[in-house]
Coordinates of C-alpha atoms in Angstrom, one line a residue:
D1 CA 55.4 142.9 126.3
S2 CA 52.3 141.6 124.6
T3 CA 53.1 143.6 121.5
V4 CA 56.2 141.6 120.7
N5 CA 55.7 138.7 118.2
L6 CA 58.4 136.2 118.1
S7 CA 59.3 134.2 115.1
D8 CA 59.0 130.4 115.4
N9 CA 62.7 130.0 115.7
V10 CA 63.3 132.7 118.3
Y11 CA 63.6 132.0 122.0
I12 CA 64.1 134.1 125.1
Y13 CA 66.7 132.8 127.6
Y14 CA 65.5 133.8 131.1
A15 CA 67.4 133.4 134.4
P16 CA 65.6 134.5 137.6
I17 CA 68.7 135.1 139.6
T18 CA 67.2 137.9 141.6
A19 CA 64.5 135.6 142.9
Y20 CA 64.6 133.9 146.3
P21 CA 65.0 130.2 145.4
Y22 CA 63.5 129.0 148.7
Y23 CA 60.1 130.2 147.4
S24 CA 58.6 129.2 144.0
L25 CA 58.4 131.9 141.4
T26 CA 54.6 132.0 141.6
S27 CA 54.2 132.0 145.3
E28 CA 52.7 134.9 147.2
K29 CA 55.8 135.1 149.4
Q30 CA 58.0 135.6 146.3
A31 CA 55.8 138.4 145.0
E32 CA 55.7 140.0 148.5
L33 CA 59.5 140.0 148.8
N34 CA 60.3 140.9 145.2
G35 CA 57.5 142.7 143.3
K36 CA 59.0 142.0 139.9
Y37 CA 57.8 138.3 140.3
A38 CA 54.2 139.3 140.9
D39 CA 51.9 137.6 138.4
F40 CA 54.9 135.8 137.1
E41 CA 53.1 133.1 135.0
E42 CA 50.6 135.6 133.5
K43 CA 53.4 138.0 132.5
W44 CA 55.5 135.4 130.8
S45 CA 52.6 133.6 129.1
V46 CA 52.9 136.1 126.2
Y47 CA 56.1 134.2 125.3
K48 CA 54.6 130.7 125.7
N49 CA 56.5 128.1 123.8
H50 CA 59.4 130.5 123.3
L51 CA 61.3 130.3 126.6
F52 CA 64.6 128.8 127.7
V53 CA 65.0 129.0 131.5
W54 CA 68.1 128.9 133.7
D55 CA 66.7 128.4 137.2
Y56 CA 68.5 128.3 140.5
C57 CA 68.0 126.1 143.6
A58 CA 71.0 126.8 145.8
N59 CA 72.9 129.3 147.9
F60 CA 76.2 130.0 146.2
D61 CA 77.8 131.6 149.2
N62 CA 77.8 128.2 150.9
P63 CA 78.0 125.3 148.4
F64 CA 78.2 122.8 151.3
L65 CA 74.8 123.8 152.7
Y66 CA 71.7 121.6 152.4
Y67 CA 69.5 124.3 151.0
P68 CA 65.9 122.9 151.0
T69 CA 64.3 124.0 147.7
V70 CA 62.6 120.8 146.6
Q71 CA 59.2 122.3 147.1
A72 CA 60.1 125.2 144.9
I73 CA 61.6 123.0 142.2
K74 CA 58.3 121.2 141.8
A75 CA 56.1 124.3 141.7
N76 CA 58.5 126.0 139.2
M77 CA 58.6 123.0 137.0
Q78 CA 54.8 123.0 136.8
T79 CA 54.9 126.7 135.9
Y80 CA 57.5 126.0 133.2
K81 CA 55.4 123.2 131.8
N82 CA 52.4 125.6 131.7
L83 CA 54.5 128.1 129.8
G84 CA 55.7 125.5 127.3
V85 CA 59.4 126.0 128.3
K86 CA 61.6 124.3 125.7
Y87 CA 64.8 124.0 127.7
L88 CA 65.3 124.1 131.4
Q89 CA 68.5 124.1 133.5
T90 CA 68.0 123.9 137.2
Q91 CA 71.3 124.9 138.8
D92 CA 72.6 123.7 142.1
I93 CA 76.4 123.7 142.9
H94 CA 77.5 122.7 139.4
A95 CA 81.1 123.7 139.8
M96 CA 81.8 121.4 142.7
R97 CA 82.4 117.8 141.9
G98 CA 81.2 115.4 144.6
S99 CA 78.4 117.7 145.8
W100 CA 75.7 115.4 147.3
T101 CA 73.1 118.2 147.2
A102 CA 73.6 118.6 143.5
E103 CA 73.3 114.9 142.9
M104 CA 70.1 114.8 145.0
K105 CA 68.5 117.7 143.3
A106 CA 69.4 116.4 139.9
Y107 CA 67.6 113.2 140.8
I108 CA 64.5 115.0 142.0
A109 CA 64.4 117.4 139.0
G110 CA 64.9 114.4 136.6
R111 CA 62.0 112.5 138.2
L112 CA 59.8 115.5 138.2
A113 CA 60.5 116.0 134.5
W114 CA 58.9 112.6 134.0
N115 CA 56.0 113.4 136.3
V116 CA 55.6 116.9 137.5
Q117 CA 52.8 115.8 139.8
A118 CA 55.1 113.6 141.9
D119 CA 55.7 114.4 145.5
P120 CA 59.1 116.1 145.8
Y121 CA 59.6 115.0 149.4
E122 CA 58.9 111.4 148.5
L123 CA 61.6 111.7 145.8
R124 CA 64.0 113.3 148.2
N125 CA 63.4 110.5 150.7
E126 CA 63.8 107.9 148.0
F127 CA 67.2 109.4 147.0
V128 CA 68.3 109.5 150.7
R129 CA 67.4 105.9 151.2
Y130 CA 69.4 104.7 148.1
Y131 CA 72.3 107.1 148.5
F132 CA 73.0 106.9 152.2
G133 CA 71.7 103.3 152.7
E134 CA 68.8 101.8 154.7
A135 CA 70.8 101.7 158.0
G136 CA 71.6 105.4 157.9
Y137 CA 68.4 106.5 156.3
S138 CA 66.3 107.7 159.2
K139 CA 69.1 109.8 160.8
A140 CA 70.2 111.2 157.4
L141 CA 66.6 112.2 156.9
G142 CA 66.4 113.6 160.4
F143 CA 69.5 115.8 159.6
M144 CA 67.7 117.3 156.6
Q145 CA 64.4 117.7 158.4
A146 CA 66.2 119.7 161.2
I147 CA 67.5 122.1 158.6
E148 CA 64.1 122.3 156.9
D149 CA 62.4 123.1 160.2
R150 CA 64.9 125.8 160.9
F151 CA 64.5 127.4 157.5
A152 CA 60.7 127.4 158.0
E153 CA 61.2 129.3 161.2
V154 CA 63.5 131.8 159.5
A155 CA 61.2 132.2 156.5
S156 CA 58.8 134.4 158.5
G157 CA 61.5 136.9 159.0
A158 CA 63.8 139.0 156.7
A159 CA 63.9 138.4 153.0
D160 CA 67.7 138.8 152.6
Y161 CA 68.3 135.4 154.2
F162 CA 67.1 133.6 151.1
G163 CA 68.9 135.3 148.2
V164 CA 71.1 133.2 145.9
F165 CA 74.2 134.9 147.3
S166 CA 73.1 135.6 150.9
E167 CA 75.7 135.1 153.6
K168 CA 73.2 135.4 156.4
I169 CA 71.6 132.0 155.8
S170 CA 74.8 130.3 157.0
G171 CA 75.4 132.6 160.0
S172 CA 75.2 131.8 163.6
E173 CA 71.8 133.5 163.9
V174 CA 70.3 130.7 161.8
F175 CA 72.7 127.9 162.5
T176 CA 73.2 128.2 166.2
K177 CA 76.0 126.2 168.0
R178 CA 73.3 123.9 169.4
L179 CA 71.8 123.3 166.0
T180 CA 75.1 122.3 164.5
E181 CA 75.8 120.0 167.4
D182 CA 72.4 118.4 166.8
L183 CA 73.1 118.0 163.1
L184 CA 76.4 116.4 163.8
S185 CA 74.7 113.9 166.2
Y186 CA 72.5 112.8 163.3
I187 CA 75.4 112.1 161.1
V188 CA 77.5 110.3 163.8
G189 CA 74.4 108.2 164.6
A190 CA 73.9 107.3 160.9
M191 CA 77.5 106.3 160.6
N192 CA 77.3 104.1 163.7
D193 CA 74.2 102.5 162.5
T194 CA 75.8 101.8 159.1
K195 CA 78.9 100.3 160.8
N196 CA 76.7 97.9 162.8
A197 CA 74.5 96.9 159.9
A198 CA 74.5 93.6 158.2
L199 CA 76.3 94.8 155.1
T200 CA 79.4 93.8 153.2
S201 CA 82.6 95.8 153.8
E202 CA 82.3 97.3 150.3
Q203 CA 78.7 98.4 151.0
K204 CA 79.7 100.0 154.3
A205 CA 82.5 101.8 152.7
V206 CA 80.3 103.4 150.0
Y207 CA 77.6 104.6 152.5
L208 CA 80.1 105.8 155.1
N209 CA 82.0 107.8 152.6
R210 CA 78.8 109.4 151.5
L211 CA 77.9 110.2 155.1
R212 CA 81.4 111.8 155.5
R213 CA 80.5 114.1 152.5
L214 CA 77.3 114.9 154.3
K215 CA 79.4 115.8 157.4
T216 CA 81.1 118.6 155.4
T217 CA 77.9 120.6 155.7
V218 CA 78.3 120.8 159.5
L219 CA 82.0 121.1 159.5
Y220 CA 81.9 124.1 157.2
L221 CA 79.2 125.8 159.3
Q222 CA 81.4 125.3 162.4
L223 CA 84.4 126.8 160.6
I224 CA 82.7 130.0 159.3
N225 CA 81.0 130.5 162.7
R226 CA 83.9 129.5 164.9
E227 CA 84.1 132.9 166.6
A228 CA 80.4 133.0 167.4
Y229 CA 80.6 129.5 168.7
G230 CA 83.5 130.4 171.0
Y231 CA 85.8 127.6 169.7
D232 CA 89.3 127.5 171.1
S233 CA 92.3 127.0 168.7
D234 CA 92.6 123.3 169.2
T235 CA 88.9 122.8 168.3
I236 CA 89.2 125.0 165.2
K237 CA 92.3 123.1 164.0
S238 CA 90.5 119.8 164.6
V239 CA 87.4 120.8 162.6
A240 CA 89.5 122.4 159.8
T241 CA 91.7 119.3 159.5
E242 CA 88.7 117.0 159.2
F243 CA 86.9 119.2 156.8
F244 CA 89.7 119.6 154.3
A245 CA 90.6 115.9 154.6
I246 CA 87.1 115.0 153.4
A247 CA 87.0 117.9 150.8
D248 CA 90.3 116.9 149.3
E249 CA 89.6 113.2 149.2
F250 CA 86.3 113.6 147.4
S251 CA 87.2 116.6 145.3
I252 CA 84.4 118.7 146.8
S253 CA 86.4 121.9 147.4
G254 CA 86.2 123.3 143.8
T255 CA 83.5 125.7 144.8
G256 CA 84.3 129.1 143.4
L257 CA 85.2 130.2 146.9
D258 CA 88.9 129.6 146.5
D259 CA 90.1 132.6 148.5
K260 CA 87.7 131.9 151.3
L261 CA 88.8 128.2 151.5
D262 CA 92.5 129.1 151.3
E263 CA 92.1 131.2 154.4
L264 CA 90.1 128.5 156.2
R265 CA 92.8 125.9 155.2
K266 CA 95.4 127.9 157.1
L267 CA 93.4 127.0 160.3
A268 CA 94.3 123.4 159.8
Q269 CA 97.9 124.2 159.3
N270 CA 98.5 126.5 162.4

């Protein structure tokens, strides 16, 4: 509302939780899917230098998922800079300690805060190289690229796949059994390459444990899609046992999905 004049010490706290975080707030696709974000920057420019923003870059129905939003983070941060935003929180899976995706996006957002013109994919690759190690780098990156490619295919379809709380994005229509098997092969390959690398035992332990945390992305997808994948009881129990062993060891099961996880935990106990 251009008729509203804010005092110097008054700020608006804005949270675009109804947006689709896969797309930037100023993209044509965002406006097409959700008309309230059409002309986003122009509309909010009337409050320039008077905005606090709580942004979102994750899917909260599946906190273990690699949700590729680095391209949107960059575009949104440029928009926020143009609007003179005074405070910015870019939320990933904040409630889950040990979330590798939250650590990665915090790194990317922090670097973009220094230089919003930086390439977000170069920053992602830099993080992957440091975090998972040189030996596992190419396959860990291949894992992420396979998900990015699948999301790009899905992006031409229905909008409700990309909401903050969408369940469909983790379903078997998106993550087919074959895709999860391919994703798992990237992780196993990265772990084998790390084991065979010229590293100290301490270095190997650090990188292998991080790759195990990466593996929870696939294990969780296999658990929630177990019926669609046609898994037998022994396979389900094996997957559930490994998933919760990693989740409990690294404290990555405090996700806000307690009831859902409690039900899945029973699969490891039967």
